[in-house]
Structure formats: C-alpha cells, structure tokens
Short mmCIF file of C-alpha atoms in Angstrom, two decimals:
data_model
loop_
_atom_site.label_atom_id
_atom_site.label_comp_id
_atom_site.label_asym_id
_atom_site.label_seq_id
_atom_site.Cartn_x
_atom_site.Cartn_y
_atom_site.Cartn_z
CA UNK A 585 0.00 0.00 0.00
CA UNK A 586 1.02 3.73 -0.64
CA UNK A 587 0.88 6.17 2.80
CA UNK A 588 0.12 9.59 2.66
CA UNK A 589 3.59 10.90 1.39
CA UNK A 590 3.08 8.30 -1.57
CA UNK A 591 5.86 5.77 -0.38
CA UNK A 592 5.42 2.20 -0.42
CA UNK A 593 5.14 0.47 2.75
CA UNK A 594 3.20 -2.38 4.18
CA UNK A 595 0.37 -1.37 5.94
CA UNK A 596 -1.60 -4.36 6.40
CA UNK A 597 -1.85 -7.87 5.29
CA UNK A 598 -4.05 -11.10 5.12
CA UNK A 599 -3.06 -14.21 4.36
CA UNK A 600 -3.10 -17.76 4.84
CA UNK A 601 -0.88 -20.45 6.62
CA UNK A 602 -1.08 -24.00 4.97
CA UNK A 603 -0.63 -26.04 8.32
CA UNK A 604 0.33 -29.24 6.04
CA UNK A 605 1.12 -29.83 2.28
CA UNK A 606 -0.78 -33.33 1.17
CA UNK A 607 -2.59 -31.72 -1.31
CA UNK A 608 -5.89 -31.47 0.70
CA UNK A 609 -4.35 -29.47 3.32
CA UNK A 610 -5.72 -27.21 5.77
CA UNK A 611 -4.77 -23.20 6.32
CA UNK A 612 -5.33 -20.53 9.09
CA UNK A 613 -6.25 -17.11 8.31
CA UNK A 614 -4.01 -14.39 9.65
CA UNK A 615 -4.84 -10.20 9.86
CA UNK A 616 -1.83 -8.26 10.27
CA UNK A 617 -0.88 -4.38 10.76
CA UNK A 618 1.94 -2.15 11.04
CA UNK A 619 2.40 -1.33 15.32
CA UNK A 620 4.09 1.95 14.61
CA UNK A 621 4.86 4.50 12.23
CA UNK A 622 8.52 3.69 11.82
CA UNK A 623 7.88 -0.24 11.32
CA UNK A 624 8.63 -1.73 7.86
CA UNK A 625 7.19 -5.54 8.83
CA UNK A 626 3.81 -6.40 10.08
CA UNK A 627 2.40 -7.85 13.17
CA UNK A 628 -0.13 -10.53 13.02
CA UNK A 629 -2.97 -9.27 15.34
CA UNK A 630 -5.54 -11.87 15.04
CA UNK A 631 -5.98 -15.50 13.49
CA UNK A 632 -8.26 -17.77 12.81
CA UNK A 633 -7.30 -21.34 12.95
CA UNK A 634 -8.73 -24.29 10.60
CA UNK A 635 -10.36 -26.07 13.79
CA UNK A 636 -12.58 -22.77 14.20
CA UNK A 637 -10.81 -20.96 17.51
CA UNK A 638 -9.97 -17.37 17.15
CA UNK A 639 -6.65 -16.01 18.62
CA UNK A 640 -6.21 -12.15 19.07
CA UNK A 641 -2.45 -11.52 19.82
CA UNK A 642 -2.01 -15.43 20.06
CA UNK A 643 -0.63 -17.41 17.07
CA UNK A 644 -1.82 -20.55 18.75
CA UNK A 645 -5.23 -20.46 20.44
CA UNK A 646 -6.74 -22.82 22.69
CA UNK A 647 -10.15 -21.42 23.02
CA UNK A 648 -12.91 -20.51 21.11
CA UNK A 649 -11.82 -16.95 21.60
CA UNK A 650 -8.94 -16.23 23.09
CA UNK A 651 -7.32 -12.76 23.58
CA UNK A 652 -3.54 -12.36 24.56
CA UNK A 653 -1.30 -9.98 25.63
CA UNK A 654 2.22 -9.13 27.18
CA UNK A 655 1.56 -6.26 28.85
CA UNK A 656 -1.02 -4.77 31.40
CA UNK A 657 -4.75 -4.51 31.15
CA UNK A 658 -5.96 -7.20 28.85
CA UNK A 659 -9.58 -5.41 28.69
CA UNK A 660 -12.56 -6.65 26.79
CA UNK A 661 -15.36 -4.15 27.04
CA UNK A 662 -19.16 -4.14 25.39
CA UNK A 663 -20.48 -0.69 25.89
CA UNK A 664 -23.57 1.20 24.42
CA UNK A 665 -25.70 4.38 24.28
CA UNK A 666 -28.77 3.15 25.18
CA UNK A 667 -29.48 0.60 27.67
CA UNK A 668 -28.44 -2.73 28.07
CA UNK A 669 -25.10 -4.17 28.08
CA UNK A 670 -24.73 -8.15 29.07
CA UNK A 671 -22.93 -11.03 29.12
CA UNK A 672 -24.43 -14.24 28.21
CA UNK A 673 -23.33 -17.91 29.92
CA UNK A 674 -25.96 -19.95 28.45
CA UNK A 675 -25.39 -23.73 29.27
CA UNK A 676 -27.83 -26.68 27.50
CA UNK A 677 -26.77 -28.96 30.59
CA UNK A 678 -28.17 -27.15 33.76
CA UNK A 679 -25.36 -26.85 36.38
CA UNK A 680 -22.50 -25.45 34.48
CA UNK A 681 -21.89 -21.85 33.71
CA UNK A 682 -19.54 -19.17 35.81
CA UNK A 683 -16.71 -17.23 35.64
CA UNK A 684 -13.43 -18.84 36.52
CA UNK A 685 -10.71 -16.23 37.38
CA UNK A 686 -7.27 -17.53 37.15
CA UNK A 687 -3.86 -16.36 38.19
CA UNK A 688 -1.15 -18.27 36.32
CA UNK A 689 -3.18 -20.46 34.32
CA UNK A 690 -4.43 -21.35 38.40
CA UNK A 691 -7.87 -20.82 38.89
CA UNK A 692 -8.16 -18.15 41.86
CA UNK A 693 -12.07 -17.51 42.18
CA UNK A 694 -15.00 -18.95 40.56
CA UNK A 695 -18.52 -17.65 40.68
CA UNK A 696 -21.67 -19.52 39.14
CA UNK A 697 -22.55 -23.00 39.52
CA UNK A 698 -20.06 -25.81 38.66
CA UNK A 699 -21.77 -29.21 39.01
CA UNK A 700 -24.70 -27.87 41.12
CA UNK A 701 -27.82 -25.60 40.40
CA UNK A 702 -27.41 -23.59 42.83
CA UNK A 703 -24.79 -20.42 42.75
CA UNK A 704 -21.46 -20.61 44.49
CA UNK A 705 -18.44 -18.39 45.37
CA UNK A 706 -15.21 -20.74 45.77
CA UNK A 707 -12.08 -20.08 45.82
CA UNK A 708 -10.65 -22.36 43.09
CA UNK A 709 -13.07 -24.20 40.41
CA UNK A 710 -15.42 -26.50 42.28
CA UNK A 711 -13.28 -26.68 45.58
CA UNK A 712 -13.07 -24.76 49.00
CA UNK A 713 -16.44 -23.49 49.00
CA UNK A 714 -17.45 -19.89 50.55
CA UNK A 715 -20.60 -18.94 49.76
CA UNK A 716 -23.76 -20.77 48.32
CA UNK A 717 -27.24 -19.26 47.71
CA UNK A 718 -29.64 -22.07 47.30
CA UNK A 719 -32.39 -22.77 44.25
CA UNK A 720 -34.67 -22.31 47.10
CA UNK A 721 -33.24 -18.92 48.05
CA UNK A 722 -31.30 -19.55 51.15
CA UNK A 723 -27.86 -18.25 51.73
CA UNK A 724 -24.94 -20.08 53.31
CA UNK A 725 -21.65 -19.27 54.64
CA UNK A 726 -19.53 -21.85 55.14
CA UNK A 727 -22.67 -24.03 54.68
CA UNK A 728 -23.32 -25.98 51.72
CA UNK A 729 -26.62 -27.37 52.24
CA UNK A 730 -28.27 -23.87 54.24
CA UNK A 731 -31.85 -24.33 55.55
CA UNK A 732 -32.49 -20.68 56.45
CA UNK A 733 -32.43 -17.46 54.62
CA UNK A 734 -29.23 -16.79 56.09
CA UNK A 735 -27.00 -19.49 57.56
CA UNK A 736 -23.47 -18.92 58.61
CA UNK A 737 -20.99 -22.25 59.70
CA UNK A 738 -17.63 -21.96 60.93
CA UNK A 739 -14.84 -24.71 61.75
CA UNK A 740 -15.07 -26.33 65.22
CA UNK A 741 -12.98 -24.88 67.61
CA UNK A 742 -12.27 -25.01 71.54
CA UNK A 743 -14.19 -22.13 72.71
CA UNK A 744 -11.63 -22.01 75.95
CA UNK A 745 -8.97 -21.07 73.81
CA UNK A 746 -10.31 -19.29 70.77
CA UNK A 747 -13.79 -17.99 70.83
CA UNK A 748 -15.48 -17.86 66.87
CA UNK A 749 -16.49 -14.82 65.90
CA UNK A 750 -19.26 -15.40 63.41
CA UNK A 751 -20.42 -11.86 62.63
CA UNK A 752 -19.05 -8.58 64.03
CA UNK A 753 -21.61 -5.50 63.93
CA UNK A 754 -19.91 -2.24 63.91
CA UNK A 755 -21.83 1.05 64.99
CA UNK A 756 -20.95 3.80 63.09
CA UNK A 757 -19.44 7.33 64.42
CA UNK A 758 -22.56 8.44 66.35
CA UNK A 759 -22.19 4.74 67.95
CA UNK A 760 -25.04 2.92 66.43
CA UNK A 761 -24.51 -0.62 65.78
CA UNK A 762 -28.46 -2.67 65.31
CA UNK A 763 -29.76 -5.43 64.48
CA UNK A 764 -33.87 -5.62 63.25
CA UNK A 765 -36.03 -8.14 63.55
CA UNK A 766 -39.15 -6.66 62.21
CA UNK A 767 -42.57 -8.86 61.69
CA UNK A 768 -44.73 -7.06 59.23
CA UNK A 769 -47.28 -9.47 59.29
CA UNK A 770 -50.69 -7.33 59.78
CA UNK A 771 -52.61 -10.39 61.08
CA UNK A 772 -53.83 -10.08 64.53
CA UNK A 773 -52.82 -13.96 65.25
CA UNK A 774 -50.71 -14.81 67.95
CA UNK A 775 -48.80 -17.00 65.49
CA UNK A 776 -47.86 -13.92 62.90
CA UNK A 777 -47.32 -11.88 65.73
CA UNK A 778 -43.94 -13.41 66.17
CA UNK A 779 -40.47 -11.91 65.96
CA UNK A 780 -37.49 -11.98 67.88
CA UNK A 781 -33.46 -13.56 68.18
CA UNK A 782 -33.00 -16.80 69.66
CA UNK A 783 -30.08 -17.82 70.84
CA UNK A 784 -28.75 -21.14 71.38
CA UNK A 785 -25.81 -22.51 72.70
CA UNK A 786 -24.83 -26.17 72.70
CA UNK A 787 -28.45 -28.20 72.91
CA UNK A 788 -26.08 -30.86 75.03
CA UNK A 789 -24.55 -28.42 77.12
CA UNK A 790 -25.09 -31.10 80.24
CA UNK A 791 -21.99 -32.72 78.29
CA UNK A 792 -19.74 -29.46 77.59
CA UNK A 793 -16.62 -28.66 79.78
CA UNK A 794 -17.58 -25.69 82.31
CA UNK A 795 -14.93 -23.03 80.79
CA UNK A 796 -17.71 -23.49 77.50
CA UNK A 797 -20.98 -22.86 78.97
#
C-alpha cells in the first residue's frame, strides 16, 4: 500500500498459513498491521485457525476466543448508548456456567454454579467453597446445604482457647450498631405476631466442659 507521502510500505496484510502440504491441506487465516509508524514488517494481530478458535495476539489459540497480551490490562469491554449491556453464559446442561478467574493459568475464584444448580463463590473451580445461595433462596456461609435465609458455619474450635467470631456489627461514628427483627405481618394472630433472636448454645450443654458454657 502507498501512505500519505506516496511511499510504499506495508500497511496491512491477510493471508493464509497451509498447516500441512498433502494436497488437501488445511490453512489458518491471519490479519496483520503495522504497530508503529517507523515499522517496515507487520504484526499478526488476530488468526483464525482451521479447527474454528480465534486467537487475538495469540498465534496458537486454545479457546474458542482467546485474547492475549504481554503487557497490562488485557480489557474486553461491550459498551452502548442506550441501555443494556450483558454477558451471556448460556449452558444446554443445567449446572454449568460461571466465571473462573485464574492467576497463572491457576484458577483463583470462581462464581456460578459448577456441578450444582445452585450459585457458588469458591475459591478455586469446584473446591473450597465460601458462599452458596440455594435454588430455594437460602444463603450459606460456610454451609453448603443452608436451611435458612441466612445461615453462617464456621470450623469447630475449643471455645476455651479461641472464641469464633461469626459476625461482628460495627456502629458507626454516632455509635449505632443494630440489628432488626421486624414482623410485618398485619394479622392479629398470635402465630404472625412473632419476631425476635434466639439464641442457642450447645443443645447438650449437660456434656460441655464448664470453661464453655
């Protein structure tokens, strides 16, 4: 191609890659530009391979899509003007769909459901399990299988030694730290007429050390 000041240099390129030579042989597609002013070669930017993936700064992709790059901020966005900007996980098998964030080709976080219906936070791809919110609604911490709304489970410990903290409520500067329990019900029944904390504390206590009750 010719620039603006009429000289001759590459500006961009497409070709193809035979990936074998037995006459029936199979070729990827490569797009490539010039990365600066000054260059006189091209880089290939993206490819598309004869099994279907697409790389984007990879020669050699392993995904579907898969975008590369050397340098900080490897950003995919989808913007618009109006309203209405998503991403789609769309599974035929119910169960599997998330995001798996990795670290190192190690997976870090994952959020969605992997083998399960219900959603999960864990930290690694189907293991070590933080947080679960149930088809049914309920939400568990540290509990896979909640049967509340809200359910929190921590690791047995000796209370003597190392009392569990399960929840810390902070008041803010004027001091105000609260929790509500508020029944809304507007039936005059004693049985919707019902709201308050319970508290329990070892349902076997009769067999609990002394320094633990």
């Amino acid at each position: 191609t010719i620039n603006d000041l009429g000289t001759y240099l590459p500006q961009w390129g497409i070709k193809t890659l035979f990936q074998n030579g037995n006459g029936n042989g199979v070729s990827d597609l490569a797009f490539s530009t010039r990365t600066t002013g000054s260059a006189t070669s091209l880089t290939e930017r993206v490819r598309f391979k004869s099994d279907g993936t697409v790389g984007i700064g990879t020669t050699a992709p392993s995904y579907l899509i898969d975008v590369y790059k050397t340098t900080n901020d490897a950003v995919i966005r989808s913007r618009t003007t109006g309203a209405g900007a998503y991403v789609y996980l769309d599974s035929a098998t119910d169960g599997w769909y998330g995001i798996n964030m990795l670290s190192g080709s190690t997976s870090r976080w994952f959020v969605g459901s992997y083998g399960t219906t219900d959603f999960t936070i864990t930290r690694g791809i189907g293991v070590n399990e933080y947080v679960r919110v149930t088809s049914a609604g309920n939400v568990g911490v540290g509990s896979s299988n909640p049967s509340s709304k809200f359910e929190v489970l921590t690791s047995a410990v000796s209370l003597a030694s190392q009392p569990n903290i399960i929840a810390n409520f902070r008041g803010d500067t004027d001091g105000r730290s609260l929790i509500r329990v508020d029944n809304t019900s507007a039936s005059p029944s004693a049985a919707a007429l019902q709201a308050g904390i319970s508290f329990v504390a070892y349902s076997n206590i009769s067999s609990q050390p002394s320094s633990n009750k």
